[in-house]
Amino acid sequence: MRLHVVPDRAAAGAVAAREIAREVRTHPDLVLGVATGSTPVTTWAALAACGLDLTRVRAFALDEYLDIPDGHPESYSAVVEREIVRPLGLDPARVRTPGDDGKDAGAPERYERDIAAAGGVHLQILGIGRNGHIAFNEPGSSLASPCRVTRLAAQTRRDNARFFASLDDVPTHCITQGIGTILRARRLVLLAFGAQKADAVAAALEGPVTSTVPGSALQLHPDVTVILDGEAAAGLAHSETVLAGGPIPFPAPRVASPSP
Ligand code: PGA
């Protein structure tokens, strides 16, 4: 796991955008896993500022509300279109959100199949919820879970109420990529900011791997980059070890000192 602790969201967005841009330069038809929410906003802004041609990039969103009217401005298909597709100049025909081909019982399985048919996600951008969720995999989700319909945790609904007129208007159900789906992406990039995320970040990165903290599944993945501001990193006890990253240099051989 590579850990970057940076001064603020703008710096974090620049690091994440650099990772994406590097991949796009070598794979112009990259399959990018996109996240919604506040966390990746600066990543999309920094990526847009790179001025790269992203028209061949394919994208799959992590999740979508189920019980939300079509075309609602806070549906994730609308958010993805407004905050990601248009500013980045993606081809809308190459961008998918769960259930965009019909929110019927077969939608999660089709989405899982379509990700696999695209060759799998190459690089997945992730945020983390205050309760440790990744995508809408709430505490208790199987670490092997597939795309599926599930219920939002009460805390997630309260956290997302800021996007709606009232708590009652926040959807209760969603289609989400599973933790198993996310773990199949070749690279994961997790971002988190602010003191309200510190406990979830510490539990996910340094606690036991458990379905109680869905983000802890990242410890099972071989290629994870974590980008935090200082507040979100504040609960990490072993950050120096993680920060060191990379192979530990082999110690130079000791020269036996002559016996006195
Ligand atoms: P946020 O949400 O980016 O709006 O903080 C992240 C999440 O809940 O996964």
Tab-separated table of C-alpha atoms and ligand atoms in Angstrom:
chain	number	residue	atom	x	y	z
A	1	MET	CA	0.000	0.000	0.000
A	2	ARG	CA	1.396	3.410	-0.946
A	3	LEU	CA	0.290	6.264	1.287
A	4	HIS	CA	0.430	9.945	0.381
A	5	VAL	CA	-0.408	12.426	3.127
A	6	VAL	CA	-0.875	15.796	1.460
A	7	PRO	CA	-1.803	19.267	2.724
A	8	ASP	CA	-5.287	19.537	1.246
A	9	ARG	CA	-7.911	18.254	-1.194
A	10	ALA	CA	-6.414	20.141	-4.115
A	11	ALA	CA	-3.028	18.485	-3.606
A	12	ALA	CA	-4.753	15.102	-3.254
A	13	GLY	CA	-6.655	15.641	-6.495
A	14	ALA	CA	-3.390	16.466	-8.249
A	15	VAL	CA	-1.781	13.211	-7.045
A	16	ALA	CA	-4.786	11.104	-8.062
A	17	ALA	CA	-5.084	12.840	-11.439
A	18	ARG	CA	-1.391	12.193	-12.080
A	19	GLU	CA	-1.955	8.476	-11.439
A	20	ILE	CA	-4.893	8.389	-13.850
A	21	ALA	CA	-3.090	10.466	-16.496
A	22	ARG	CA	-0.082	8.157	-16.386
A	23	GLU	CA	-2.346	5.168	-17.030
A	24	VAL	CA	-4.238	6.918	-19.847
A	25	ARG	CA	-1.002	7.820	-21.624
A	26	THR	CA	-0.082	4.130	-21.849
A	27	HIS	CA	-3.680	2.842	-22.203
A	28	PRO	CA	-5.837	5.440	-23.994
A	29	ASP	CA	-8.794	3.038	-23.816
A	30	LEU	CA	-8.375	2.557	-20.049
A	31	VAL	CA	-11.336	1.212	-18.090
A	32	LEU	CA	-11.663	3.716	-15.245
A	33	GLY	CA	-13.746	3.097	-12.139
A	34	VAL	CA	-15.317	6.404	-11.152
A	35	ALA	CA	-16.703	7.431	-7.767
A	36	THR	CA	-19.247	10.123	-6.970
A	37	GLY	CA	-19.581	12.121	-3.728
A	38	SER	CA	-17.485	15.056	-2.529
A	39	THR	CA	-14.187	13.203	-2.278
A	40	PRO	CA	-13.171	12.871	-5.943
A	41	VAL	CA	-14.233	16.391	-6.974
A	42	THR	CA	-10.679	17.771	-6.956
A	43	THR	CA	-9.428	14.674	-8.795
A	44	TRP	CA	-11.798	15.346	-11.692
A	45	ALA	CA	-10.872	19.038	-11.691
A	46	ALA	CA	-7.136	18.272	-11.793
A	47	LEU	CA	-7.627	15.624	-14.475
A	48	ALA	CA	-9.667	18.017	-16.610
A	49	ALA	CA	-6.839	20.568	-16.264
A	50	CYS	CA	-4.374	18.028	-17.739
A	51	GLY	CA	-6.092	18.553	-21.098
A	52	LEU	CA	-5.661	14.866	-22.018
A	53	ASP	CA	-7.764	13.290	-24.728
A	54	LEU	CA	-10.040	11.003	-22.696
A	55	THR	CA	-12.518	10.200	-25.448
A	56	ARG	CA	-11.477	6.533	-25.627
A	57	VAL	CA	-11.609	5.977	-21.853
A	58	ARG	CA	-14.416	3.705	-20.681
A	59	ALA	CA	-15.875	4.309	-17.232
A	60	PHE	CA	-18.006	2.376	-14.757
A	61	ALA	CA	-19.527	4.106	-11.730
A	62	LEU	CA	-19.524	2.337	-8.378
A	63	ASP	CA	-23.154	2.688	-7.425
A	64	GLU	CA	-26.561	4.230	-8.051
A	65	TYR	CA	-29.643	4.935	-5.981
A	66	LEU	CA	-32.531	2.645	-6.778
A	67	ASP	CA	-35.590	4.468	-5.474
A	68	ILE	CA	-34.924	7.814	-7.112
A	69	PRO	CA	-36.876	9.299	-10.021
A	70	ASP	CA	-35.159	8.985	-13.417
A	71	GLY	CA	-33.332	12.182	-14.268
A	72	HIS	CA	-33.216	13.384	-10.636
A	73	PRO	CA	-30.217	15.738	-10.356
A	74	GLU	CA	-28.821	13.701	-7.429
A	75	SER	CA	-29.124	10.348	-9.179
A	76	TYR	CA	-25.588	9.157	-9.734
A	77	SER	CA	-26.162	8.921	-13.486
A	78	ALA	CA	-26.885	12.681	-13.432
A	79	VAL	CA	-23.939	13.399	-11.107
A	80	VAL	CA	-21.573	11.368	-13.292
A	81	GLU	CA	-22.769	13.211	-16.405
A	82	ARG	CA	-22.461	16.663	-14.757
A	83	GLU	CA	-19.293	16.249	-12.686
A	84	ILE	CA	-17.287	13.701	-14.672
A	85	VAL	CA	-18.404	13.090	-18.271
A	86	ARG	CA	-18.808	16.717	-19.368
A	87	PRO	CA	-15.779	18.305	-17.629
A	88	LEU	CA	-13.466	15.471	-18.681
A	89	GLY	CA	-14.816	15.214	-22.209
A	90	LEU	CA	-15.604	11.498	-21.878
A	91	ASP	CA	-17.714	9.817	-24.537
A	92	PRO	CA	-21.146	9.330	-22.838
A	93	ALA	CA	-21.610	6.088	-24.796
A	94	ARG	CA	-18.589	4.639	-22.985
A	95	VAL	CA	-19.760	5.557	-19.478
A	96	ARG	CA	-21.970	3.292	-17.386
A	97	THR	CA	-23.802	3.542	-14.082
A	98	PRO	CA	-25.490	0.539	-12.435
A	99	GLY	CA	-29.063	0.127	-13.663
A	100	ASP	CA	-28.647	2.483	-16.618
A	101	ASP	CA	-29.994	-0.327	-18.816
A	102	GLY	CA	-33.044	-0.836	-16.569
A	103	LYS	CA	-33.449	-1.023	-12.807
A	104	ASP	CA	-34.869	-4.549	-12.810
A	105	ALA	CA	-33.815	-7.573	-10.790
A	106	GLY	CA	-31.248	-8.602	-13.416
A	107	ALA	CA	-29.462	-5.226	-13.437
A	108	PRO	CA	-26.708	-6.000	-10.882
A	109	GLU	CA	-25.691	-9.221	-12.620
A	110	ARG	CA	-25.667	-7.527	-16.025
A	111	TYR	CA	-23.475	-4.744	-14.668
A	112	GLU	CA	-21.012	-7.236	-13.201
A	113	ARG	CA	-20.929	-9.054	-16.552
A	114	ASP	CA	-20.468	-5.822	-18.508
A	115	ILE	CA	-17.478	-4.816	-16.347
A	116	ALA	CA	-15.900	-8.215	-16.973
A	117	ALA	CA	-16.688	-8.010	-20.716
A	118	ALA	CA	-14.848	-4.651	-20.841
A	119	GLY	CA	-11.784	-6.445	-19.514
A	120	GLY	CA	-12.298	-5.395	-15.895
A	121	VAL	CA	-11.603	-2.053	-14.242
A	122	HIS	CA	-8.000	-0.985	-14.602
A	123	LEU	CA	-7.924	1.803	-12.040
A	124	GLN	CA	-10.688	2.364	-9.489
A	125	ILE	CA	-11.117	5.674	-7.650
A	126	LEU	CA	-12.670	5.227	-4.194
A	127	GLY	CA	-13.903	7.308	-1.298
A	128	ILE	CA	-14.773	5.914	2.115
A	129	GLY	CA	-17.826	6.572	4.252
A	130	ARG	CA	-17.623	7.602	7.910
A	131	ASN	CA	-18.895	4.110	8.725
A	132	GLY	CA	-16.124	2.532	6.664
A	133	HIS	CA	-18.233	1.735	3.613
A	134	ILE	CA	-16.746	1.611	0.123
A	135	ALA	CA	-19.200	2.225	-2.693
A	136	PHE	CA	-22.512	1.390	-0.955
A	137	ASN	CA	-21.102	-1.712	0.732
A	138	GLU	CA	-22.257	-0.943	4.228
A	139	PRO	CA	-20.852	-2.611	7.368
A	140	GLY	CA	-21.745	-6.304	7.296
A	141	SER	CA	-21.277	-6.662	3.532
A	142	SER	CA	-19.465	-9.813	2.500
A	143	LEU	CA	-15.896	-9.131	1.466
A	144	ALA	CA	-16.634	-11.292	-1.601
A	145	SER	CA	-19.926	-9.563	-2.441
A	146	PRO	CA	-20.897	-9.057	-6.102
A	147	CYS	CA	-22.893	-6.217	-7.649
A	148	ARG	CA	-26.248	-6.276	-5.958
A	149	VAL	CA	-29.237	-4.386	-4.646
A	150	THR	CA	-28.856	-3.385	-1.017
A	151	ARG	CA	-30.077	-0.952	1.605
A	152	LEU	CA	-28.307	2.229	2.690
A	153	ALA	CA	-27.191	2.407	6.314
A	154	ALA	CA	-28.969	5.018	8.428
A	155	GLN	CA	-25.693	6.937	8.832
A	156	THR	CA	-25.120	6.996	5.057
A	157	ARG	CA	-28.615	8.387	4.516
A	158	ARG	CA	-27.947	11.093	7.118
A	159	ASP	CA	-24.562	11.889	5.540
A	160	ASN	CA	-26.119	12.140	2.076
A	161	ALA	CA	-29.088	14.202	3.235
A	162	ARG	CA	-27.035	17.305	2.372
A	163	PHE	CA	-27.747	16.584	-1.304
A	164	PHE	CA	-31.541	16.370	-0.805
A	165	ALA	CA	-34.299	18.640	0.490
A	166	SER	CA	-34.818	16.465	3.567
A	167	LEU	CA	-33.756	13.155	5.111
A	168	ASP	CA	-37.039	11.628	3.950
A	169	ASP	CA	-36.076	12.375	0.351
A	170	VAL	CA	-32.823	10.361	0.570
A	171	PRO	CA	-33.254	7.033	-1.201
A	172	THR	CA	-33.226	3.908	0.955
A	173	HIS	CA	-31.949	1.365	-1.602
A	174	CYS	CA	-29.209	1.203	-4.189
A	175	ILE	CA	-27.399	-0.946	-6.720
A	176	THR	CA	-23.738	-1.145	-5.815
A	177	GLN	CA	-20.615	-2.859	-7.021
A	178	GLY	CA	-19.723	-5.429	-4.395
A	179	ILE	CA	-16.518	-5.562	-2.417
A	180	GLY	CA	-15.590	-8.588	-4.510
A	181	THR	CA	-16.201	-6.530	-7.660
A	182	ILE	CA	-14.012	-3.694	-6.393
A	183	LEU	CA	-11.210	-6.052	-5.395
A	184	ARG	CA	-11.075	-7.340	-8.982
A	185	ALA	CA	-9.959	-3.903	-10.256
A	186	ARG	CA	-6.249	-3.983	-11.035
A	187	ARG	CA	-5.391	-0.803	-9.132
A	188	LEU	CA	-7.276	0.979	-6.355
A	189	VAL	CA	-6.836	4.641	-5.412
A	190	LEU	CA	-8.583	5.644	-2.171
A	191	LEU	CA	-8.938	9.268	-1.133
A	192	ALA	CA	-10.229	10.650	2.175
A	193	PHE	CA	-10.280	14.090	3.737
A	194	GLY	CA	-11.206	15.641	7.063
A	195	ALA	CA	-11.290	14.611	10.710
A	196	GLN	CA	-14.685	12.940	10.251
A	197	LYS	CA	-12.988	10.246	8.130
A	198	ALA	CA	-10.014	9.606	10.470
A	199	ASP	CA	-11.571	6.706	12.405
A	200	ALA	CA	-12.797	4.956	9.258
A	201	VAL	CA	-9.392	5.381	7.577
A	202	ALA	CA	-7.504	4.005	10.594
A	203	ALA	CA	-9.883	1.054	10.941
A	204	ALA	CA	-9.719	0.294	7.216
A	205	LEU	CA	-5.957	0.524	6.819
A	206	GLU	CA	-4.689	-0.678	10.184
A	207	GLY	CA	-7.522	-2.603	11.819
A	208	PRO	CA	-8.460	-6.233	11.299
A	209	VAL	CA	-9.859	-7.230	7.910
A	210	THR	CA	-13.552	-7.559	8.675
A	211	SER	CA	-16.899	-7.109	6.987
A	212	THR	CA	-17.730	-4.713	9.838
A	213	VAL	CA	-15.325	-2.255	8.162
A	214	PRO	CA	-15.801	-2.792	4.425
A	215	GLY	CA	-12.827	-0.545	3.604
A	216	SER	CA	-10.539	-3.002	5.401
A	217	ALA	CA	-10.886	-5.232	2.311
A	218	LEU	CA	-8.319	-2.944	0.680
A	219	GLN	CA	-5.686	-4.711	2.772
A	220	LEU	CA	-6.360	-7.792	0.619
A	221	HIS	CA	-5.498	-5.995	-2.626
A	222	PRO	CA	-1.927	-5.952	-3.926
A	223	ASP	CA	-1.980	-2.512	-5.599
A	224	VAL	CA	-3.535	0.243	-3.494
A	225	THR	CA	-2.653	3.937	-3.371
A	226	VAL	CA	-4.131	5.934	-0.482
A	227	ILE	CA	-4.219	9.730	-0.605
A	228	LEU	CA	-5.185	11.546	2.605
A	229	ASP	CA	-5.052	14.993	4.075
A	230	GLY	CA	-3.474	15.320	7.534
A	231	GLU	CA	-6.823	15.221	9.353
A	232	ALA	CA	-7.939	11.996	7.690
A	233	ALA	CA	-4.514	10.448	8.401
A	234	ALA	CA	-4.520	11.493	12.067
A	235	GLY	CA	-5.685	8.110	13.426
A	236	LEU	CA	-2.949	6.089	11.703
A	237	ALA	CA	-0.444	4.682	14.158
A	238	HIS	CA	1.879	3.045	11.664
A	239	SER	CA	1.908	5.640	8.926
A	240	GLU	CA	5.697	5.910	8.929
A	241	THR	CA	5.967	2.253	8.031
A	242	VAL	CA	3.363	2.615	5.313
A	243	LEU	CA	4.844	5.880	4.064
A	244	ALA	CA	8.185	4.214	3.551
A	245	GLY	CA	6.470	1.955	0.979
A	246	GLY	CA	8.459	0.147	-1.696
A	247	PRO	CA	11.057	-2.493	-1.153
A	248	ILE	CA	13.086	-2.166	2.019
A	249	PRO	CA	16.729	-1.664	0.990
A	250	PHE	CA	18.806	-4.724	1.737
A	251	PRO	CA	21.210	-3.905	4.574
A	252	ALA	CA	24.880	-3.721	3.705
A	253	PRO	CA	26.847	-6.712	4.934
A	254	ARG	CA	28.401	-6.191	8.327
A	255	VAL	CA	32.119	-6.335	8.399
A	256	ALA	CA	33.274	-8.424	11.298
A	257	SER	CA	35.334	-6.264	13.593
A	258	PRO	CA	38.672	-7.737	14.640
A	259	SER	CA	38.469	-9.246	18.064
A	260	PRO	CA	40.193	-7.148	20.686
B	1	PGA	P1	-18.021	11.636	0.276
B	1	PGA	O1	-18.571	10.169	0.429
B	1	PGA	O2	-17.024	11.583	-0.854
B	1	PGA	O3	-19.191	12.475	-0.101
B	1	PGA	O4	-17.387	12.003	1.562
B	1	PGA	C1	-17.681	9.113	0.346
B	1	PGA	C2	-18.449	7.845	0.572
B	1	PGA	O5	-19.466	7.885	1.291
B	1	PGA	O6	-18.040	6.808	0.047
